Tab-separated table of C-alpha atoms in Angstrom:
chain	number	residue	atom	x	y	z
Y	102	MET	CA	15.804	-18.297	-11.494
Y	103	LYS	CA	15.385	-15.420	-13.916
Y	104	LYS	CA	15.671	-11.998	-12.328
Y	105	ILE	CA	12.359	-10.168	-12.172
Y	106	LYS	CA	12.152	-6.461	-12.908
Y	107	MET	CA	9.752	-4.950	-10.414
Y	108	PRO	CA	7.077	-2.495	-11.592
Y	109	PRO	CA	6.796	1.008	-10.113
Y	110	CYS	CA	5.639	1.349	-6.516
Y	111	VAL	CA	2.784	3.757	-5.746
Y	112	ILE	CA	2.922	5.058	-2.182
Y	113	MET	CA	-0.114	6.744	-0.647
Y	114	ALA	CA	1.193	9.405	1.723
Y	115	GLY	CA	-1.569	11.978	2.009
Y	116	GLY	CA	-3.385	11.028	5.209
Y	117	LEU	CA	-3.853	13.298	8.210
Y	118	GLY	CA	-2.772	10.726	10.809
Y	119	LYS	CA	-5.470	11.855	13.242
Y	120	ARG	CA	-5.187	8.744	15.407
Y	121	LEU	CA	-1.721	9.866	16.482
Y	122	GLY	CA	-3.058	13.113	17.926
Y	123	ALA	CA	-0.410	15.712	18.738
Y	124	ILE	CA	2.345	13.648	17.103
Y	125	THR	CA	1.093	14.578	13.636
Y	126	LYS	CA	-0.086	18.103	14.400
Y	127	ASN	CA	2.902	19.638	12.628
Y	128	VAL	CA	4.437	16.636	10.884
Y	129	PRO	CA	2.840	14.247	8.361
Y	130	LYS	CA	2.750	10.656	9.588
Y	131	PRO	CA	5.213	9.184	7.014
Y	132	VAL	CA	8.095	11.304	8.325
Y	133	ILE	CA	7.577	11.126	12.074
Y	134	LYS	CA	10.830	10.062	13.715
Y	135	ILE	CA	11.247	6.391	14.618
Y	136	ASN	CA	14.535	5.622	16.374
Y	137	GLY	CA	15.918	8.914	15.121
Y	138	LYS	CA	14.935	8.604	11.445
Y	139	PRO	CA	11.774	9.390	9.444
Y	140	PHE	CA	9.578	6.317	9.100
Y	141	LEU	CA	9.584	6.756	5.325
Y	142	TYR	CA	13.334	6.112	5.364
Y	143	TYR	CA	12.776	2.559	6.642
Y	144	LEU	CA	9.954	1.917	4.185
Y	145	LEU	CA	12.039	2.967	1.193
Y	146	GLN	CA	15.020	0.954	2.402
Y	147	ASN	CA	12.785	-2.112	2.627
Y	148	LEU	CA	11.326	-1.579	-0.846
Y	149	GLN	CA	14.733	-0.981	-2.407
Y	150	ARG	CA	16.012	-4.223	-0.906
Y	151	GLN	CA	13.105	-5.891	-2.693
Y	152	LYS	CA	14.349	-4.440	-6.010
Y	153	PHE	CA	11.958	-1.517	-6.475
Y	154	GLU	CA	13.610	1.347	-8.359
Y	155	LYS	CA	10.743	3.641	-9.394
Y	156	PHE	CA	8.277	5.298	-7.038
Y	157	GLN	CA	5.205	7.497	-7.313
Y	158	PHE	CA	4.063	9.409	-4.234
Y	159	LEU	CA	0.574	10.800	-3.710
Y	160	LEU	CA	0.829	13.566	-1.143
Y	161	SER	CA	-1.530	16.007	0.516
Y	162	TYR	CA	-1.228	16.911	4.213
Y	163	LYS	CA	1.905	18.987	4.919
Y	164	ASN	CA	3.380	17.640	1.710
Y	165	LEU	CA	6.380	19.993	1.682
Y	166	LYS	CA	7.991	18.096	4.563
Y	167	ILE	CA	7.715	14.836	2.684
Y	168	LYS	CA	9.027	16.470	-0.489
Y	169	ASN	CA	12.039	17.807	1.405
Y	170	PHE	CA	12.740	14.376	2.853
Y	171	LEU	CA	12.556	12.703	-0.570
Y	172	GLU	CA	14.918	15.251	-2.066
Y	173	LYS	CA	17.520	14.520	0.615
Y	174	TYR	CA	16.965	10.776	0.524
Y	175	SER	CA	17.333	10.505	-3.261
Y	176	LYS	CA	20.724	12.218	-3.152
Y	177	GLN	CA	22.118	9.319	-1.155
Y	178	ASN	CA	19.982	6.489	-2.536
Y	179	PRO	CA	19.474	5.604	-6.212
Y	180	ILE	CA	15.724	5.975	-6.699
Y	181	LYS	CA	13.585	7.540	-9.386
Y	182	TYR	CA	10.417	9.159	-8.123
Y	183	LYS	CA	7.531	11.410	-9.044
Y	184	ILE	CA	5.337	13.405	-6.700
Y	185	PHE	CA	1.639	14.094	-7.171
Y	186	ILE	CA	-0.198	16.507	-4.884
Y	187	ASP	CA	-3.818	15.744	-4.064
Y	188	LYS	CA	-5.284	19.224	-3.652
Y	189	LYS	CA	-8.819	17.974	-2.991
Y	190	LYS	CA	-9.375	17.316	0.699
Y	191	LYS	CA	-10.802	13.932	1.721
Y	192	GLN	CA	-10.840	12.711	-1.869
Y	193	GLY	CA	-9.977	9.168	-0.806
Y	194	THR	CA	-7.527	6.626	-2.165
Y	195	TYR	CA	-9.615	5.451	-5.119
Y	196	LYS	CA	-10.202	8.888	-6.623
Y	197	SER	CA	-6.608	9.864	-5.868
Y	198	LEU	CA	-5.427	6.995	-8.058
Y	199	ILE	CA	-7.897	7.873	-10.784
Y	200	SER	CA	-6.599	11.458	-10.757
Y	201	ILE	CA	-3.157	10.220	-11.886
Y	202	TYR	CA	-4.438	7.396	-14.075
Y	203	LYS	CA	-2.461	8.451	-17.158
Y	204	SER	CA	0.764	8.450	-15.146
Y	205	LEU	CA	0.261	4.983	-13.687
Y	206	HIS	CA	2.181	2.051	-15.117
Y	207	PRO	CA	-0.053	-0.748	-16.543
Y	208	VAL	CA	0.959	-2.771	-13.462
Y	209	PHE	CA	2.059	-1.283	-10.131
Y	210	PHE	CA	2.574	-2.178	-6.485
Y	211	TYR	CA	0.382	-0.206	-4.086
Y	212	THR	CA	1.225	0.507	-0.462
Y	213	ASN	CA	0.520	3.058	2.228
Y	214	ALA	CA	3.323	5.201	3.628
Y	215	ASP	CA	2.718	4.131	7.228
Y	216	GLU	CA	3.506	0.397	7.007
Y	217	ILE	CA	6.504	-1.745	6.107
Y	218	PRO	CA	5.923	-4.922	4.062
Y	219	ASN	CA	6.966	-8.033	5.967
Y	220	PHE	CA	6.811	-10.570	3.143
Y	221	ASP	CA	8.710	-11.527	-0.017
Y	222	ILE	CA	7.228	-9.120	-2.565
Y	223	ASN	CA	9.219	-10.616	-5.445
Y	224	LYS	CA	7.697	-14.035	-4.767
Y	225	ALA	CA	4.213	-12.495	-4.602
Y	226	TYR	CA	4.820	-10.748	-7.926
Y	227	ARG	CA	5.662	-14.054	-9.611
Y	228	GLN	CA	2.300	-15.376	-8.454
Y	229	PHE	CA	0.526	-12.236	-9.638
Y	230	LYS	CA	2.050	-12.231	-13.129
Y	231	LYS	CA	0.016	-15.220	-14.227
Y	232	LYS	CA	-2.890	-13.066	-15.545
Y	233	ASN	CA	-4.439	-11.954	-12.269
Y	234	SER	CA	-6.108	-8.566	-12.019
Y	235	ILE	CA	-5.136	-7.823	-8.402
Y	236	LEU	CA	-3.002	-9.528	-5.768
Y	237	PHE	CA	-3.992	-8.817	-2.163
Y	238	ALA	CA	-1.978	-9.387	1.011
Y	239	LEU	CA	-4.300	-10.680	3.734
Y	240	LEU	CA	-3.939	-11.367	7.423
Y	241	ARG	CA	-6.138	-13.788	9.351
Y	242	SER	CA	-8.034	-11.837	11.977
Y	243	LYS	CA	-10.998	-12.370	14.275
Y	244	ASN	CA	-12.012	-8.831	13.439
Y	245	GLY	CA	-11.412	-9.134	9.703
Y	246	ASN	CA	-14.107	-8.582	7.105
Y	247	LEU	CA	-13.016	-10.902	4.300
Y	248	ILE	CA	-13.398	-14.613	3.692
Y	249	LYS	CA	-11.839	-17.037	1.244
Y	250	LYS	CA	-14.402	-18.862	-0.850
Y	251	ASN	CA	-13.266	-20.491	-4.085
Y	252	ASN	CA	-10.570	-17.832	-4.449
Y	253	PHE	CA	-13.218	-15.113	-4.345
Y	254	LEU	CA	-12.987	-12.500	-1.629
Y	255	LYS	CA	-15.997	-10.637	-0.398
Y	256	TYR	CA	-17.393	-8.782	2.578
Y	257	SER	CA	-18.727	-11.260	5.102
Y	258	ASP	CA	-21.538	-11.084	7.640
Y	259	PHE	CA	-20.771	-14.585	8.868
Y	260	PRO	CA	-18.547	-14.375	11.977
Y	261	ASN	CA	-18.299	-18.180	12.276
Y	262	LYS	CA	-16.283	-18.386	9.040
Y	263	LYS	CA	-12.556	-17.742	8.679
Y	264	ASN	CA	-12.078	-14.004	8.524
Y	265	TYR	CA	-9.253	-12.003	7.063
Y	266	LYS	CA	-8.373	-8.369	6.875
Y	267	GLU	CA	-6.680	-6.696	3.954
Y	268	CYS	CA	-3.274	-5.266	4.852
Y	269	GLY	CA	-2.943	-2.510	2.258
Y	270	PHE	CA	-0.343	-4.145	-0.002
Y	271	LYS	CA	-1.513	-4.875	-3.547
Y	272	PHE	CA	-0.320	-5.478	-7.084
Y	273	ILE	CA	-2.821	-3.796	-9.400
Y	274	ARG	CA	-3.444	-3.800	-13.134
Y	275	LYS	CA	-4.581	-0.253	-13.753
Y	276	LYS	CA	-7.067	-1.147	-16.505
Y	277	PHE	CA	-9.349	-2.416	-13.739
Y	278	LEU	CA	-9.620	1.084	-12.250
Y	279	ARG	CA	-11.490	2.714	-15.099
Y	280	TYR	CA	-14.836	3.411	-13.460
Y	281	LYS	CA	-14.904	7.148	-12.806
Y	282	SER	CA	-18.502	7.195	-11.612
Y	283	TYR	CA	-17.709	5.055	-8.587
Y	284	LYS	CA	-18.574	7.057	-5.455
Y	285	ASN	CA	-16.764	5.224	-2.643
Y	286	HIS	CA	-13.560	6.739	-1.316
Y	287	LYS	CA	-11.399	3.725	-0.498
Y	288	ILE	CA	-9.680	1.688	-3.188
Y	289	GLU	CA	-10.436	-1.475	-1.188
Y	290	GLU	CA	-14.179	-0.814	-1.216
Y	291	TYR	CA	-14.083	-0.334	-4.950
Y	292	LEU	CA	-12.154	-3.566	-5.553
Y	293	PHE	CA	-14.024	-5.816	-3.116
Y	294	ASN	CA	-17.413	-4.788	-4.473
Y	295	ASN	CA	-16.515	-5.448	-8.106
Y	296	LYS	CA	-17.164	-9.121	-8.874
Y	297	ASN	CA	-15.454	-8.949	-12.271
Y	298	ILE	CA	-12.241	-7.862	-10.563
Y	299	MET	CA	-12.446	-10.251	-7.638
Y	300	ASN	CA	-13.054	-13.294	-9.844
Y	301	LYS	CA	-9.698	-12.603	-11.492
Y	302	SER	CA	-7.798	-11.792	-8.306
Y	303	CYS	CA	-5.384	-13.799	-6.188
Y	304	PHE	CA	-4.021	-13.348	-2.692
Y	305	ILE	CA	-1.269	-14.220	-0.236
Y	306	THR	CA	-1.728	-14.572	3.511
Y	307	LEU	CA	0.738	-13.036	5.937
Y	308	LYS	CA	1.875	-14.806	9.080
Y	309	LYS	CA	2.299	-11.592	11.072
Y	310	PRO	CA	0.875	-8.058	10.856
Y	311	PRO	CA	3.027	-5.561	8.956
Y	312	TYR	CA	5.075	-3.088	10.970
Y	313	CYS	CA	3.239	0.213	10.975
Y	314	ILE	CA	2.772	3.477	12.841
Y	315	ASP	CA	-1.001	3.754	12.885
Y	316	ASN	CA	-1.271	4.138	16.657
Y	317	PRO	CA	1.057	4.371	19.702
Y	318	LYS	CA	0.965	0.606	20.353
Y	319	GLN	CA	1.997	-0.160	16.792
Y	320	ILE	CA	4.712	2.492	16.914
Y	321	LYS	CA	6.244	0.743	19.936
Y	322	ARG	CA	6.166	-2.622	18.138
Y	323	THR	CA	7.750	-1.090	15.035
Y	324	LYS	CA	10.480	0.626	17.046
Y	325	ASN	CA	11.417	-2.692	18.656
Y	326	PHE	CA	11.540	-4.384	15.257
Y	327	LEU	CA	13.704	-1.708	13.654
Y	328	ILE	CA	16.397	-1.741	16.338
Y	329	ARG	CA	17.068	-5.483	15.950
């Protein structure tokens, strides 16, 4: 099989991490210590194993600590990266992406800095390359808010249908982000409410939730996974 060159990876790392309380009072969530190392270390190791070489980081809260980590990490690991500082508080993920639109590659992989992908991203990219606008990673969930209907994903008010939640991992063609007047903050809200985009999208479903650090329970699960 022909080797695939992966596009740049855009990592959103500007959140406040309020759900972790005192843990993130002085440290941004992506670099809190998990088994003795910053969580971002494990994320980058995972992405490098999946052949990503170029990274773009969108930072905000206590960004200097993340910048210092990346400087040290890149000296020992062959990555190319750029940092963008979101100086507008609570701008949201959609407007943050729009703010660096000119710097985005025509196609990029999008992820948050607080979760580790637990699927074959290269395989997903092969599926995405067939002309799709977006590829979403979904997880079946009783509390999800998405349904599959003729390959179209939409918000659902029908609890008796199969529900899914979006896990944060996406391949995106940036030309579908050119609507500056859009008011919602989250990239997911923008995408799911745009029928033109969703009719051209595809998806994969994950068997297990990704490993993340969004709350103490998830941190414990992630710690156990990383020491295996």
